[in-house]
């Protein structure tokens, strides 16, 4: 089978294989994909979500969703950088938006600390009870040992680097 460009980075695929503990709503609400969403499906979702037929969402590589259909994606904003160096964002089904991690390394530590994309978006007002996951921590340690950070640090750094993300997305909506 030819590579269609939809394969996830190895570290992200490993984290997805571990799975996430929903714990009846107190854990992580995240349903990972085993491949990036097809660009045509991304465009269809993006146009429906923004109400803007002129946009196709091609700057996003979607890799999972929460239970309501909000999407987690890499935002291809750093020209010339590999996908692992692109920020991770959440685009919620109710219009919630957030940059949740500056890159894949930070995202791995976010997951290890018991947060998914939605929980990071809702932070600090989330209702879930974060529980560190030793299996995800081992993956983060293997792939990003020198970048260790708490979920709070990951979220704060992402929001500080991209403070205008919500407004930028809002400007694309009709």
Coordinates of N, CA and C in Angstrom, one line a residue:
X1 N 0.8 -1.2 0.0 CA 0.0 0.0 0.0 C 0.9 1.2 0.0
X2 N 0.6 2.2 -0.9 CA 1.3 3.4 -1.0 C 1.0 4.3 0.2
X3 N 2.1 5.1 0.7 CA 1.9 6.1 1.7 C 1.0 7.2 1.2
X4 N -0.1 7.4 1.8 CA -1.0 8.5 1.3 C -0.9 9.8 2.2
X5 N 0.2 9.8 3.0 CA 0.4 11.0 3.9 C -0.5 11.0 5.1
X6 N -1.2 10.0 5.3 CA -2.2 10.0 6.5 C -1.7 9.3 7.7
X7 N -0.4 8.7 7.6 CA 0.1 8.0 8.8 C 0.5 9.0 9.9
X8 N 0.2 8.6 11.1 CA 0.5 9.5 12.2 C 2.0 9.4 12.6
X9 N 2.5 10.4 13.2 CA 3.9 10.2 13.7 C 3.9 9.0 14.7
X10 N 5.0 8.3 14.7 CA 5.1 7.1 15.5 C 4.8 7.3 16.9
X11 N 5.3 8.4 17.5 CA 5.1 8.7 18.9 C 3.6 8.9 19.2
X12 N 2.9 9.6 18.3 CA 1.5 9.8 18.5 C 0.7 8.5 18.4
X13 N 1.1 7.7 17.4 CA 0.4 6.4 17.2 C 0.6 5.5 18.4
X14 N 1.8 5.5 19.0 CA 2.0 4.7 20.2 C 1.1 5.2 21.4
X15 N 1.0 6.5 21.5 CA 0.1 7.0 22.6 C -1.3 6.6 22.3
X16 N -1.8 6.7 21.1 CA -3.1 6.3 20.8 C -3.4 4.8 21.0
X17 N -2.4 4.0 20.9 CA -2.6 2.6 21.1 C -2.9 2.3 22.6
X18 N -2.3 3.1 23.5 CA -2.5 2.9 24.9 C -4.0 3.1 25.3
X19 N -4.6 4.1 24.6 CA -6.0 4.4 24.9 C -6.2 5.4 26.1
X20 N -7.4 5.8 26.3 CA -7.7 6.8 27.3 C -8.8 6.3 28.2
X21 N -8.7 6.7 29.5 CA -9.6 6.2 30.5 C -10.7 7.3 30.6
X22 N -11.9 7.1 30.1 CA -13.0 8.1 30.2 C -13.5 8.2 31.6
X23 N -13.5 7.1 32.4 CA -14.0 7.0 33.8 C -15.3 7.7 34.0
X24 N -16.3 7.4 33.2 CA -17.7 7.9 33.3 C -17.7 9.4 33.3
X25 N -16.8 10.1 32.5 CA -16.8 11.5 32.4 C -15.8 12.2 33.3
X26 N -15.2 11.5 34.2 CA -14.2 12.1 35.1 C -12.8 12.0 34.5
X27 N -12.6 11.3 33.5 CA -11.3 11.1 32.9 C -11.1 11.9 31.6
X28 N -10.5 11.2 30.6 CA -10.2 11.9 29.3 C -11.2 11.5 28.3
X29 N -11.9 12.5 27.7 CA -12.9 12.3 26.7 C -12.2 12.5 25.3
X30 N -11.6 11.4 24.8 CA -10.8 11.5 23.6 C -10.9 10.1 22.9
X31 N -11.2 10.2 21.6 CA -11.3 9.0 20.7 C -10.3 9.2 19.6
X32 N -9.1 8.6 19.8 CA -8.0 8.8 18.8 C -8.3 8.1 17.5
X33 N -7.8 8.6 16.4 CA -7.8 8.0 15.1 C -6.5 7.2 14.9
X34 N -6.6 6.2 14.1 CA -5.3 5.5 13.8 C -4.6 6.1 12.6
X35 N -5.2 7.1 11.9 CA -4.6 7.8 10.8 C -5.2 9.2 10.8
X36 N -4.5 10.1 10.1 CA -5.1 11.5 10.0 C -6.3 11.4 9.2
X37 N -7.3 12.2 9.5 CA -8.5 12.3 8.8 C -8.2 12.7 7.3
X38 N -9.0 12.1 6.4 CA -8.8 12.4 5.0 C -9.1 13.9 4.7
X39 N -8.2 14.5 3.9 CA -8.4 15.9 3.6 C -9.8 16.3 3.1
X40 N -10.5 15.5 2.4 CA -11.8 15.8 1.9 C -12.8 15.8 3.1
X41 N -12.6 14.9 4.0 CA -13.5 14.9 5.2 C -13.2 16.1 6.1
X42 N -11.9 16.4 6.2 CA -11.5 17.6 7.0 C -12.2 18.9 6.4
X43 N -12.1 19.0 5.1 CA -12.7 20.2 4.4 C -14.2 20.2 4.6
X44 N -14.9 19.1 4.5 CA -16.3 19.0 4.7 C -16.7 19.4 6.1
X45 N -16.0 18.9 7.1 CA -16.2 19.3 8.5 C -15.9 20.8 8.7
X46 N -14.8 21.2 8.2 CA -14.4 22.6 8.4 C -15.4 23.6 7.9
X47 N -15.9 23.3 6.7 CA -16.9 24.2 6.0 C -18.2 24.2 6.8
X48 N -18.6 23.0 7.3 CA -19.9 23.0 8.1 C -19.6 23.7 9.5
X49 N -18.5 23.5 10.1 CA -18.2 24.1 11.4 C -18.1 25.6 11.4
X50 N -17.4 26.1 10.3 CA -17.2 27.6 10.2 C -18.3 28.3 9.4
X51 N -19.1 27.5 8.6 CA -20.1 28.1 7.8 C -19.5 28.9 6.6
X52 N -18.2 28.6 6.4 CA -17.4 29.3 5.4 C -17.0 28.4 4.2
X53 N -17.7 28.4 3.1 CA -17.4 27.5 2.0 C -16.1 27.8 1.3
X54 N -15.6 29.0 1.5 CA -14.3 29.4 0.9 C -13.1 28.8 1.6
X55 N -13.3 28.2 2.7 CA -12.2 27.6 3.5 C -12.2 26.1 3.4
X56 N -11.1 25.4 3.5 CA -11.1 24.0 3.4 C -10.4 23.3 4.6
X57 N -9.9 24.1 5.6 CA -9.3 23.5 6.7 C -8.0 22.8 6.5
X58 N -7.3 23.1 5.3 CA -6.1 22.4 5.0 C -4.9 22.7 5.9
X59 N -5.1 23.7 6.7 CA -4.0 24.0 7.7 C -4.1 23.1 8.9
X60 N -5.0 22.2 8.9 CA -5.2 21.3 10.1 C -5.1 19.8 9.6
X61 N -4.4 19.0 10.5 CA -4.3 17.6 10.2 C -4.9 16.9 11.4
X62 N -6.2 16.5 11.3 CA -7.0 16.0 12.3 C -6.6 14.5 12.7
X63 N -6.5 14.3 14.0 CA -6.1 13.0 14.5 C -6.9 12.4 15.6
X64 N -8.1 13.0 15.9 CA -8.9 12.4 16.9 C -10.1 13.4 17.3
X65 N -11.0 12.9 18.1 CA -12.2 13.7 18.5 C -12.6 13.4 19.9
X66 N -13.4 14.3 20.4 CA -14.0 14.0 21.7 C -15.4 13.4 21.5
X67 N -16.1 13.1 22.5 CA -17.4 12.4 22.4 C -18.4 13.2 21.7
X68 N -18.3 14.5 21.6 CA -19.3 15.4 21.0 C -18.9 15.7 19.5
X69 N -17.8 15.2 19.1 CA -17.4 15.5 17.7 C -16.4 16.7 17.6
X70 N -15.9 17.2 18.7 CA -14.9 18.2 18.6 C -13.6 17.6 18.1
X71 N -12.8 18.3 17.3 CA -11.6 17.6 16.7 C -10.3 18.1 17.3
X72 N -9.3 17.2 17.4 CA -8.0 17.5 17.8 C -7.1 17.4 16.5
X73 N -6.2 18.3 16.4 CA -5.4 18.4 15.1 C -4.1 19.1 15.3
X74 N -3.2 18.8 14.4 CA -2.0 19.6 14.3 C -2.4 20.8 13.5
X75 N -1.9 22.0 13.9 CA -2.2 23.2 13.1 C -0.9 23.6 12.4
X76 N -0.9 23.5 11.1 CA 0.3 23.7 10.3 C 0.6 25.2 10.1
X77 N 1.1 25.8 11.1 CA 1.4 27.2 11.1 C 2.8 27.5 11.1
X78 N 3.7 26.6 11.3 CA 5.1 26.8 11.3 C 5.7 26.3 10.0
X79 N 5.8 27.2 9.0 CA 6.2 26.9 7.7 C 7.6 26.2 7.7
X80 N 7.6 25.1 6.9 CA 8.8 24.3 6.7 C 9.2 23.4 7.9
X81 N 8.4 23.4 8.9 CA 8.7 22.5 10.1 C 7.9 21.2 9.9
X82 N 8.5 20.1 10.4 CA 7.8 18.8 10.3 C 6.5 18.9 11.2
X83 N 5.6 18.0 11.0 CA 4.4 17.9 11.8 C 4.6 17.8 13.3
X84 N 5.6 17.1 13.7 CA 5.9 17.0 15.1 C 6.2 18.3 15.8
X85 N 6.6 19.3 15.0 CA 6.9 20.6 15.6 C 5.8 21.6 15.5
X86 N 4.7 21.2 15.0 CA 3.5 22.0 14.8 C 2.6 22.0 16.1
X87 N 1.9 23.1 16.4 CA 1.1 23.1 17.6 C -0.1 22.1 17.5
X88 N -0.6 21.7 18.6 CA -1.8 20.8 18.7 C -2.9 21.7 19.1
X89 N -4.1 21.6 18.4 CA -5.2 22.4 18.7 C -6.5 21.6 18.9
X90 N -7.5 22.2 19.5 CA -8.8 21.6 19.7 C -9.8 22.5 19.1
X91 N -10.7 22.0 18.3 CA -11.8 22.7 17.6 C -13.1 22.0 18.1
X92 N -13.7 22.6 19.1 CA -14.9 21.9 19.7 C -16.2 22.0 18.9
X93 N -17.0 21.1 19.2 CA -18.3 21.0 18.5 C -19.2 22.2 18.8
X94 N -19.0 22.8 20.0 CA -19.8 24.0 20.4 C -19.0 25.3 20.2
X95 N -18.0 25.2 19.3 CA -17.2 26.4 19.0 C -16.0 26.7 19.9
X96 N -15.7 25.8 20.9 CA -14.6 26.0 21.7 C -13.3 25.8 20.9
X97 N -12.3 26.7 21.1 CA -11.1 26.6 20.4 C -9.9 26.8 21.3
X98 N -8.8 26.1 21.1 CA -7.6 26.3 21.9 C -6.4 25.7 21.3
X99 N -5.3 26.3 21.5 CA -4.0 25.6 21.2 C -3.7 24.9 22.5
X100 N -3.5 23.6 22.5 CA -3.4 22.9 23.8 C -1.9 22.5 24.0
X101 N -1.1 22.4 23.0 CA 0.3 22.1 23.2 C 1.1 22.7 22.1
X102 N 2.3 23.1 22.4 CA 3.2 23.8 21.4 C 3.7 22.9 20.3
X103 N 3.7 21.6 20.6 CA 4.2 20.6 19.6 C 3.9 19.2 20.1
X104 N 4.3 18.2 19.4 CA 4.0 16.8 19.8 C 4.7 16.4 21.1
X105 N 5.9 16.8 21.3 CA 6.6 16.5 22.6 C 5.8 17.0 23.8
X106 N 5.3 18.3 23.7 CA 4.5 18.8 24.8 C 3.2 18.1 24.9
X107 N 2.6 17.7 23.8 CA 1.3 17.0 23.8 C 1.5 15.7 24.5
X108 N 2.6 15.0 24.3 CA 2.8 13.7 24.9 C 2.8 13.8 26.4
X109 N 3.4 14.9 26.9 CA 3.4 15.1 28.4 C 2.1 15.5 28.9
X110 N 1.3 16.3 28.1 CA -0.1 16.6 28.5 C -0.9 15.4 28.7
X111 N -0.8 14.4 27.7 CA -1.5 13.2 27.8 C -1.1 12.4 29.1
X112 N 0.2 12.3 29.3 CA 0.8 11.6 30.4 C 0.2 12.1 31.7
X113 N -0.1 13.4 31.8 CA -0.5 14.0 33.0 C -2.0 13.9 33.2
X114 N -2.7 13.2 32.3 CA -4.1 12.9 32.5 C -5.1 13.9 31.8
X115 N -4.6 14.6 30.8 CA -5.4 15.5 30.0 C -5.5 15.1 28.6
X116 N -6.7 15.3 28.0 CA -6.8 15.2 26.6 C -7.0 16.6 26.0
X117 N -7.2 16.7 24.7 CA -7.4 18.0 24.0 C -8.5 18.8 24.6
X118 N -9.7 18.2 24.8 CA -10.8 18.9 25.4 C -10.5 19.4 26.8
X119 N -10.0 18.5 27.6 CA -9.7 18.9 29.0 C -8.7 20.0 29.1
X120 N -7.7 20.0 28.2 CA -6.8 21.2 28.1 C -7.4 22.4 27.7
X121 N -8.4 22.3 26.8 CA -9.1 23.5 26.3 C -10.0 24.1 27.4
X122 N -10.6 23.2 28.2 CA -11.5 23.7 29.3 C -10.7 24.1 30.6
X123 N -9.4 23.8 30.6 CA -8.6 24.1 31.8 C -8.5 25.6 32.0
X124 N -8.6 26.2 33.2 CA -8.7 25.5 34.5 C -10.1 25.1 35.0
X125 N -11.1 25.4 34.1 CA -12.5 25.2 34.6 C -13.0 23.8 34.3
X126 N -12.2 22.8 34.0 CA -12.6 21.5 33.6 C -13.2 20.8 34.9
X127 N -14.0 19.8 34.6 CA -14.6 19.1 35.7 C -14.0 17.7 35.9
X128 N -13.1 17.3 34.9 CA -12.5 16.0 35.0 C -11.5 16.0 36.1
X129 N -11.2 14.8 36.6 CA -10.2 14.6 37.6 C -9.0 14.0 37.0
X130 N -8.0 14.8 36.7 CA -6.8 14.3 36.0 C -6.1 13.2 36.8
X131 N -5.7 12.2 36.1 CA -5.0 11.1 36.7 C -3.8 10.7 35.8
X132 N -2.6 10.9 36.3 CA -1.4 10.6 35.5 C -1.5 9.2 35.0
X133 N -0.9 8.9 33.8 CA -1.0 7.6 33.3 C 0.5 7.1 33.0
X134 N 0.9 6.1 33.8 CA 2.3 5.7 33.7 C 2.6 5.1 32.3
X135 N 1.7 4.6 31.6 CA 2.0 4.0 30.2 C 2.2 5.2 29.3
X136 N 1.4 6.3 29.4 CA 1.7 7.4 28.5 C 2.9 8.2 29.0
X137 N 3.2 8.2 30.2 CA 4.4 8.8 30.7 C 5.7 8.1 30.2
X138 N 5.6 6.8 30.1 CA 6.7 6.0 29.5 C 6.9 6.4 28.0
X139 N 5.9 6.6 27.3 CA 6.0 7.0 25.9 C 6.5 8.4 25.8
X140 N 6.0 9.3 26.6 CA 6.6 10.7 26.6 C 8.0 10.7 27.0
X141 N 8.4 9.9 28.0 CA 9.8 9.8 28.4 C 10.7 9.3 27.2
X142 N 10.2 8.3 26.5 CA 11.0 7.8 25.4 C 11.1 8.8 24.3
X143 N 10.1 9.5 23.9 CA 10.1 10.4 22.8 C 10.5 11.9 23.1
X144 N 10.3 12.3 24.4 CA 10.5 13.7 24.7 C 11.0 13.9 26.1
X145 N 12.0 13.1 26.5 CA 12.6 13.1 27.8 C 13.0 14.5 28.3
X146 N 13.7 15.2 27.4 CA 14.2 16.5 27.8 C 13.2 17.6 27.8
X147 N 12.0 17.3 27.4 CA 10.9 18.3 27.3 C 9.8 18.1 28.4
X148 N 10.1 17.4 29.4 CA 9.1 17.1 30.5 C 8.5 18.3 31.0
X149 N 7.2 18.3 31.1 CA 6.4 19.5 31.7 C 5.1 19.0 32.2
X150 N 4.6 19.7 33.2 CA 3.3 19.3 33.7 C 2.2 19.8 32.7
X151 N 1.0 19.3 32.9 CA -0.1 19.7 32.0 C -0.3 21.2 32.1
X152 N -0.2 21.8 33.3 CA -0.4 23.2 33.5 C 0.7 24.0 32.7
X153 N 1.9 23.5 32.8 CA 3.0 24.2 32.0 C 2.8 24.1 30.5
X154 N 2.4 22.9 30.0 CA 2.1 22.7 28.6 C 1.1 23.7 28.1
X155 N -0.1 23.7 28.8 CA -1.2 24.6 28.4 C -0.8 26.0 28.5
X156 N -0.1 26.5 29.5 CA 0.3 27.9 29.7 C 1.2 28.3 28.5
X157 N 2.2 27.4 28.2 CA 3.1 27.7 27.1 C 2.4 27.8 25.8
X158 N 1.5 27.0 25.5 CA 0.7 27.0 24.2 C -0.1 28.3 24.1
X159 N -0.8 28.6 25.2 CA -1.6 29.8 25.2 C -0.8 31.1 25.1
X160 N 0.4 31.1 25.7 CA 1.3 32.2 25.6 C 1.8 32.4 24.2
X161 N 2.2 31.3 23.5 CA 2.7 31.5 22.2 C 1.7 31.8 21.2
X162 N 0.5 31.4 21.3 CA -0.6 31.7 20.4 C -1.8 32.3 21.0
X163 N -1.7 33.5 21.6 CA -2.8 34.1 22.3 C -3.9 34.5 21.5
X164 N -3.8 34.7 20.2 CA -4.8 35.1 19.3 C -5.5 34.0 18.5
X165 N -5.3 32.8 18.9 CA -5.8 31.7 18.1 C -7.3 31.7 18.0
X166 N -8.0 31.9 19.1 CA -9.5 32.0 19.2 C -10.0 33.1 18.2
X167 N -9.4 34.2 18.3 CA -9.8 35.3 17.4 C -9.6 35.0 15.9
X168 N -8.4 34.4 15.7 CA -8.1 34.1 14.3 C -9.2 33.1 13.7
X169 N -9.5 32.1 14.5 CA -10.5 31.1 14.1 C -11.9 31.8 13.9
X170 N -12.2 32.6 14.9 CA -13.5 33.3 14.8 C -13.6 34.2 13.6
X171 N -12.5 34.7 13.1 CA -12.5 35.5 11.9 C -12.7 34.7 10.6
X172 N -12.5 33.4 10.7 CA -12.8 32.6 9.5 C -14.2 32.1 9.5
X173 N -14.9 32.2 10.6 CA -16.3 31.8 10.6 C -17.3 32.8 10.1
X174 N -18.4 32.3 9.5 CA -19.4 33.2 8.9 C -20.6 33.3 9.9

